[in-house]
PDB file of C-alpha atoms in Angstrom:
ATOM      1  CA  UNK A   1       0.000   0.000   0.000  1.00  0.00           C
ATOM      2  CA  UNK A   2       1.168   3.531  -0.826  1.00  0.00           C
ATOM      3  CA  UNK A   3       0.257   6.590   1.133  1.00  0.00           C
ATOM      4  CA  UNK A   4       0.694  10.290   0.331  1.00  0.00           C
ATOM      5  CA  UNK A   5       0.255  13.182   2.883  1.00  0.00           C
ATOM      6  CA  UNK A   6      -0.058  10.843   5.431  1.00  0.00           C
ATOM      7  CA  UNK A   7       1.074  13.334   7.832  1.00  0.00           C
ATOM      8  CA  UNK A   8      -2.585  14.934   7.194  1.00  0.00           C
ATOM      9  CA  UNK A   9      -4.555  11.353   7.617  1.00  0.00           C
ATOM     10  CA  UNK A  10      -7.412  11.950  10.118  1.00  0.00           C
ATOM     11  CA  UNK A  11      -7.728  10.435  13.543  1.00  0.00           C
ATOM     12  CA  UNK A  12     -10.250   7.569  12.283  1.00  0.00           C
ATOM     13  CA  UNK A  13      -7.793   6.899   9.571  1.00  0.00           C
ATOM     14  CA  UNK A  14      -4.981   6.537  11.634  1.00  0.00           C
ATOM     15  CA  UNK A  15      -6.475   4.042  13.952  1.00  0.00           C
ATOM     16  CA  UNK A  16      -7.415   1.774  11.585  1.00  0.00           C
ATOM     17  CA  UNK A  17      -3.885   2.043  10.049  1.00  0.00           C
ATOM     18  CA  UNK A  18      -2.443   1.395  13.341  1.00  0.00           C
ATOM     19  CA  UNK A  19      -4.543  -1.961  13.937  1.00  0.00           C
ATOM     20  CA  UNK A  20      -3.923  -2.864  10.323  1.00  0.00           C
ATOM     21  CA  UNK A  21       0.243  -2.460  11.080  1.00  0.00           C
ATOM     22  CA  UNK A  22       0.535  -3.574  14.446  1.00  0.00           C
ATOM     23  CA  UNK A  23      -1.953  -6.404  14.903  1.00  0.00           C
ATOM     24  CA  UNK A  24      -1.774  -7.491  10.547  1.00  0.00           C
ATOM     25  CA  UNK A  25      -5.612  -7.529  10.483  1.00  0.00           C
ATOM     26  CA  UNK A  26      -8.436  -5.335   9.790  1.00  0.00           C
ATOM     27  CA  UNK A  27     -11.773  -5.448  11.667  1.00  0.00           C
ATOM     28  CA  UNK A  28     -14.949  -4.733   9.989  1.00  0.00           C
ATOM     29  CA  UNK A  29     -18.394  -3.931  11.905  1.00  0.00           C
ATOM     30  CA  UNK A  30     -20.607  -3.403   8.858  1.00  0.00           C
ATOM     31  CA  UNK A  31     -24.102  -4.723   8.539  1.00  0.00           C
ATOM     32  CA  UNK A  32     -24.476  -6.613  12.056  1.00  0.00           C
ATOM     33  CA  UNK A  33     -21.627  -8.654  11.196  1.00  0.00           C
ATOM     34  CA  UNK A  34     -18.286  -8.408  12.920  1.00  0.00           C
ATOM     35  CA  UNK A  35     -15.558 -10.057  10.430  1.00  0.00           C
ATOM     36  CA  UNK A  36     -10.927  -9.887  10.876  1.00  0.00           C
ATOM     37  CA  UNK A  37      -9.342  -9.793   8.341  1.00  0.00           C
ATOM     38  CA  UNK A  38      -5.696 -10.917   7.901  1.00  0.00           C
ATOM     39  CA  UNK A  39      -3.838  -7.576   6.622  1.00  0.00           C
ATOM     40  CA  UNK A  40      -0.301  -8.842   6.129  1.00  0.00           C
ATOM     41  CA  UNK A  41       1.260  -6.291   3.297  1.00  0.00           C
ATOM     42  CA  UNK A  42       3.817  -3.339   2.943  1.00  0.00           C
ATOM     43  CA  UNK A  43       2.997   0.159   3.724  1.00  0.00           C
ATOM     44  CA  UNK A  44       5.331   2.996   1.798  1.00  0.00           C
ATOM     45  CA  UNK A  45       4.331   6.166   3.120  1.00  0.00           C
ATOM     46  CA  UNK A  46       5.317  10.043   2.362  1.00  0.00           C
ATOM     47  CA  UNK A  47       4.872  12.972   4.855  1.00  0.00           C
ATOM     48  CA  UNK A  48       5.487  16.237   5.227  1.00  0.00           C
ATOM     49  CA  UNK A  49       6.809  18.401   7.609  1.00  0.00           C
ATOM     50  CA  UNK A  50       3.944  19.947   9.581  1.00  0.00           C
ATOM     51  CA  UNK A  51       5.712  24.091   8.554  1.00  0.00           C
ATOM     52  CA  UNK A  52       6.725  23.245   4.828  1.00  0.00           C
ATOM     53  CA  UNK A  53      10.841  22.670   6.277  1.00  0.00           C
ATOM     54  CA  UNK A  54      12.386  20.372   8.461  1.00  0.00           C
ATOM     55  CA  UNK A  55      13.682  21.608  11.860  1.00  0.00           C
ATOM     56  CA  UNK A  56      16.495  19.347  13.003  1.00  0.00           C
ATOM     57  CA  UNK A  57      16.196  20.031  16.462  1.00  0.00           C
ATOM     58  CA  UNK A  58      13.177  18.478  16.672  1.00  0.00           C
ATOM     59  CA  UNK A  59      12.599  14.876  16.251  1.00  0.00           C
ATOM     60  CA  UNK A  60      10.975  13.113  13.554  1.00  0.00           C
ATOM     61  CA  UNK A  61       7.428  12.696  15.179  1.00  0.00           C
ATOM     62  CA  UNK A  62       6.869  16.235  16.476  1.00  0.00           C
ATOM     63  CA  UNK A  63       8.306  17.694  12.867  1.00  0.00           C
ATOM     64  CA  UNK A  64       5.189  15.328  10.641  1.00  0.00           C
ATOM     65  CA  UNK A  65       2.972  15.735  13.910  1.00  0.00           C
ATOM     66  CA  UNK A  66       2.483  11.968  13.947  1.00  0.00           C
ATOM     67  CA  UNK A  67       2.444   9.551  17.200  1.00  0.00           C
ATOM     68  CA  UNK A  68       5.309   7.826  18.054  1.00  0.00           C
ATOM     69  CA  UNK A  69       3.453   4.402  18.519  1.00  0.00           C
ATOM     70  CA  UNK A  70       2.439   4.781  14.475  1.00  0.00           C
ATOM     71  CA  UNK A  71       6.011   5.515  13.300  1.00  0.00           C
ATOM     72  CA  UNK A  72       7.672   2.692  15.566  1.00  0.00           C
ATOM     73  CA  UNK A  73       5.386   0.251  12.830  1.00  0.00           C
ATOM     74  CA  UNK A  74       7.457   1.242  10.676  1.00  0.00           C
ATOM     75  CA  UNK A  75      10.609  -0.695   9.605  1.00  0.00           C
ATOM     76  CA  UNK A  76      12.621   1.872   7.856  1.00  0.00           C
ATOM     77  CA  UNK A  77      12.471   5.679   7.809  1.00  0.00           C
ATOM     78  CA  UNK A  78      14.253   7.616   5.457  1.00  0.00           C
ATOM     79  CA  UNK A  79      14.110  11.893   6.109  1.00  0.00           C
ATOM     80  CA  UNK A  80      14.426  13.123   2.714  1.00  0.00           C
ATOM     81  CA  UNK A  81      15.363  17.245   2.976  1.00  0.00           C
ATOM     82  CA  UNK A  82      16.127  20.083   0.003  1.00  0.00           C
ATOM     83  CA  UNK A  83      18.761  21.371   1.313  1.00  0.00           C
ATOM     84  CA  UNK A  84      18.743  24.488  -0.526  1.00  0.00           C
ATOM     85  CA  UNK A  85      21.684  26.906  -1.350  1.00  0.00           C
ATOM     86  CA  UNK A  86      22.715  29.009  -4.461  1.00  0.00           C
ATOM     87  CA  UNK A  87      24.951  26.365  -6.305  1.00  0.00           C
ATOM     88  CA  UNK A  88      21.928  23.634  -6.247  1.00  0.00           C
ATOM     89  CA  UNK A  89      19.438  26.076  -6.988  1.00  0.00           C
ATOM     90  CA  UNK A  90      21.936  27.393  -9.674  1.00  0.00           C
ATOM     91  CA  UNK A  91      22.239  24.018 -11.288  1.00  0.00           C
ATOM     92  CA  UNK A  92      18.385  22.980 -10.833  1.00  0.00           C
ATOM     93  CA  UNK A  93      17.769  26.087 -12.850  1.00  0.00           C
ATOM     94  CA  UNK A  94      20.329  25.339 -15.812  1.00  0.00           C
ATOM     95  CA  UNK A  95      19.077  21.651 -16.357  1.00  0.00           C
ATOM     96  CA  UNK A  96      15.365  23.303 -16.400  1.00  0.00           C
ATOM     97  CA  UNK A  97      16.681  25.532 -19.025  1.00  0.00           C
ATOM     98  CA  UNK A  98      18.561  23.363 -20.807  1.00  0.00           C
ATOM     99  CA  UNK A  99      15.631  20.830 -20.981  1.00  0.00           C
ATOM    100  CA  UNK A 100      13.777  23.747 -22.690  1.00  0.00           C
ATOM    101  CA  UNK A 101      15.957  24.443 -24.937  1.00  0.00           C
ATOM    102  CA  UNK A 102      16.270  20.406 -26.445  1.00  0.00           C
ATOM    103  CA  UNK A 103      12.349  20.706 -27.200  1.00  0.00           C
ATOM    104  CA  UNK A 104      12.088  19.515 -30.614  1.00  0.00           C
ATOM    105  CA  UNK A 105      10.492  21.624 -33.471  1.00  0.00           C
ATOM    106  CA  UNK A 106       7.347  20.753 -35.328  1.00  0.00           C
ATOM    107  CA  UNK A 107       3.873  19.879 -33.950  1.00  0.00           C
ATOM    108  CA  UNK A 108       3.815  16.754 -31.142  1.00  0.00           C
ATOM    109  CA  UNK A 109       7.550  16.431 -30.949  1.00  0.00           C
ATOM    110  CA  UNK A 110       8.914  15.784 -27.523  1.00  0.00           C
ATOM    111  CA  UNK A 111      10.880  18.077 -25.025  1.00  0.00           C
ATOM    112  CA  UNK A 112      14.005  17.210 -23.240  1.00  0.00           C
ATOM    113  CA  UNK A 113      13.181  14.182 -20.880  1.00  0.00           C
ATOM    114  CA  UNK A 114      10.313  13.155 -22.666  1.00  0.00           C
ATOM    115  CA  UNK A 115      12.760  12.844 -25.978  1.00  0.00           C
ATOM    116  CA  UNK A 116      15.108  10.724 -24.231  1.00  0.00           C
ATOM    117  CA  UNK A 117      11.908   8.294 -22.521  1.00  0.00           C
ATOM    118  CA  UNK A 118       9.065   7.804 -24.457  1.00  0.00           C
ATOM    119  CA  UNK A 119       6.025   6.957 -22.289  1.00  0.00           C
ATOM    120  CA  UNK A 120       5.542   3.405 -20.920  1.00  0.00           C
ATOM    121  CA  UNK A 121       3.040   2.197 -23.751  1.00  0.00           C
ATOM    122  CA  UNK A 122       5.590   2.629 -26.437  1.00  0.00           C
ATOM    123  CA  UNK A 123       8.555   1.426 -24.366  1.00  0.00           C
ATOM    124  CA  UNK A 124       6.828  -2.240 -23.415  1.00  0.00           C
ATOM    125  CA  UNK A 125       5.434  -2.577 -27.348  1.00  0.00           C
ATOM    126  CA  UNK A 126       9.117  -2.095 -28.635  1.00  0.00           C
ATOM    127  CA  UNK A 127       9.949  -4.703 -25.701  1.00  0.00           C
ATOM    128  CA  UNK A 128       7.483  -6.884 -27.127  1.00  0.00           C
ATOM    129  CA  UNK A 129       8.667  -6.240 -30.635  1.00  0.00           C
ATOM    130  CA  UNK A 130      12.353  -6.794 -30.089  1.00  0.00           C
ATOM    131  CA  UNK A 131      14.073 -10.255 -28.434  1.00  0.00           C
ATOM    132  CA  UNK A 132      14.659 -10.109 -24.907  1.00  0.00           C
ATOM    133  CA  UNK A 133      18.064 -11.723 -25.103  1.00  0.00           C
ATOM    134  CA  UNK A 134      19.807  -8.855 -27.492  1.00  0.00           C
ATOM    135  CA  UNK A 135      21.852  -6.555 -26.042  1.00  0.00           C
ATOM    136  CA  UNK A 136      20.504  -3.897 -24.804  1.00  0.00           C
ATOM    137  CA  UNK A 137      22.615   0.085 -24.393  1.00  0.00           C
ATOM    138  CA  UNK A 138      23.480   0.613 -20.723  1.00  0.00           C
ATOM    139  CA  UNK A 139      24.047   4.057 -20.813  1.00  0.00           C
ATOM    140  CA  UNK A 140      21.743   6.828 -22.982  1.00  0.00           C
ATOM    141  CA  UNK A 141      24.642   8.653 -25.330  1.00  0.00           C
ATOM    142  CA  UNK A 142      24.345  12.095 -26.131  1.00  0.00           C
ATOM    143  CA  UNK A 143      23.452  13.956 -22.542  1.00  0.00           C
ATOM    144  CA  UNK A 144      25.293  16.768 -22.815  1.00  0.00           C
ATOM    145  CA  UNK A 145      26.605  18.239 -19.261  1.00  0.00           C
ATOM    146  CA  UNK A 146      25.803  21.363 -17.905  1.00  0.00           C
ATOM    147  CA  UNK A 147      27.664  24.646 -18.654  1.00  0.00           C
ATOM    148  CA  UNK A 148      30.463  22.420 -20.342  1.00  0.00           C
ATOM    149  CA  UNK A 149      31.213  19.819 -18.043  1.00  0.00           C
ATOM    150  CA  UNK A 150      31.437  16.207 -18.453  1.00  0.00           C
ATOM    151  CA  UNK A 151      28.347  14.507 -19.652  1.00  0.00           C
ATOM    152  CA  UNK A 152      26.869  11.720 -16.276  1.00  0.00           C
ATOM    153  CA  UNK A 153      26.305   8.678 -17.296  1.00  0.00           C
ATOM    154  CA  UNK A 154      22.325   8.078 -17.399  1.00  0.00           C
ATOM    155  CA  UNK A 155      21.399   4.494 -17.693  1.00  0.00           C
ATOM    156  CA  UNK A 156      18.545   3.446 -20.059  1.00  0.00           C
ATOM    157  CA  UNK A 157      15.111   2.765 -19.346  1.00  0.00           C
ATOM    158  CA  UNK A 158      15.830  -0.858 -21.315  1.00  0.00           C
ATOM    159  CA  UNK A 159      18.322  -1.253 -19.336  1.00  0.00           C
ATOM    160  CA  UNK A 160      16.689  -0.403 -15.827  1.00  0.00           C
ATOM    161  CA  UNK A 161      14.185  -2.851 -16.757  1.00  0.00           C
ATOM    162  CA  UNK A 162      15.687  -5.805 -17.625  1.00  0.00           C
ATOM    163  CA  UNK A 163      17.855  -5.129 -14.622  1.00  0.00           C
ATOM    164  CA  UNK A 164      14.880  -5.149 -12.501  1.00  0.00           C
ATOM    165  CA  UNK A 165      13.083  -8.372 -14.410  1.00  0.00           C
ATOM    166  CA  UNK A 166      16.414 -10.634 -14.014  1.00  0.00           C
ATOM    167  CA  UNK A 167      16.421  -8.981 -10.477  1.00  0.00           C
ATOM    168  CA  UNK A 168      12.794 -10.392  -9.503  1.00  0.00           C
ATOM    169  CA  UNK A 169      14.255 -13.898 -10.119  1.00  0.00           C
ATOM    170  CA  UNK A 170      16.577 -14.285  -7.413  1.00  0.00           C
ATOM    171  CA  UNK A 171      15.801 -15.409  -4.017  1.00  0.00           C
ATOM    172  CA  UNK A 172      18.608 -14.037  -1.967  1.00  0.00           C
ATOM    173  CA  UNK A 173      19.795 -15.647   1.489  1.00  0.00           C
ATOM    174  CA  UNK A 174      21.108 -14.111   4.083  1.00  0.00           C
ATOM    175  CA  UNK A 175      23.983 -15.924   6.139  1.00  0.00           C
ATOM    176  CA  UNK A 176      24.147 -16.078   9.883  1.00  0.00           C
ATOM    177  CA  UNK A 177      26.238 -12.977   9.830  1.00  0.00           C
ATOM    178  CA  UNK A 178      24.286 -10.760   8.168  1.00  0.00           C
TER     179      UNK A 178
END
C-alpha cells in the first residue's frame, strides 16, 4: 500500500492504520456482522513536515505531527530534505533551461526528458517487438553536461528494466552474519 500526505490522515484513519500495522488484520463492523481480516502487506508512506521545512532540532514525530506508537510500525524511515543553497538552486535552474531548450520543433515532438523516454506504452510494445536476449545500451549517449562539463552517465530505461526483471528472479539468502 502507498500513502501520500499521510502526515494529514485523520484520527479515524490513523487508527485503523495502526490496527492494520501492528496487529496485521483489519476489523470490519458493517451490517451486524463483525468479520478480521488478515492484513499482512507493505505500507510505503510520504509525509510532510507539519511548517513546509524540516527543523532538526526536533525529532521526527513532532516535525510530521504523527504519534510515536504509528512511526515505531514502521521498519525503515528515510528523512528526505532540500537542502537548498545558491549552487543547487543554480544548477536545478540550468538543467530546467537546458531541458527547454532540447524541445524539438514541429507539432507533437517531444521536449528534453520526454525525448530521451518515451512513455511506458511505447517502451513495453518495442519490448514486445524486439528479443529479450539482445543486447541492450546501458548508458543513454548524447546527454550533454551542464555549462560544459562532463556529460553523467544516465542508464537506459531498457536497461533499468531488464535489470529489474532478471532482479525479480533471485531469491537471496542471508547468512548467519548478516
Amino acid at each position: 500500500i502507498c500513502i501520500d500526505e499521510f502526515d494529514k490522515m485523520g484520527l479515524n484513519d490513523r487508527v485503523a492504520i495502526h490496527e492494520a500495522m501492528e496487529q496485521q488484520c483489519v476489523t470490519i463492523a458493517k451490517a451486524g456482522m463483525h468479520v478480521t481480516l488478515n492484513a499482512r502487506c507493505s505500507v510505503v508512506a510520504a509525509a510532510n513536515p507539519i511548517y513546509g521545512n524540516f527543523d532538526p532540532a526536533l525529532d521526527l514525530a513532532k516535525n510530521i505531527g504523527m504519534p510515536d506508537s504509528l512511526l515505531s510500525r514502521f521498519d525503515l524511515v528515510f528523512v528526505v530534505r532540500d537542502l537548498t543553497t545558491e549552487e543547487i538552486d543554480r544548477k536545478i535552474a540550468t538543467q530546467v533551461l537546458r531541458q527547454a531548450q532540447m524541445r524539438l520543433s514541429g507539432v507533437g515532438g517531444r521536449r528534453g526528458v520526454e525525448h530521451m523516454h518515451s512513455n511506458i506504452l511505447e517502451r513495453r510494445q518495442e519490448v514486445d517487438l524486439r528479443k529479450t536476449q539482445e543486447a541492450t545500451e546501458v548508458y543513454v549517449k548524447g546527454v550533454p553536461g551542464a555549462d560544459g562539463q562532463e556529460a553523467k552517465q544516465v542508464l537506459t530505461v531498457d536497461f533499468l528494466r531488464k535489470y529489474l526483471r532478471y532482479c525479480r528472479r533471485l531469491t537471496p539468502k542471508l547468512s548467519e552474519e548478516a
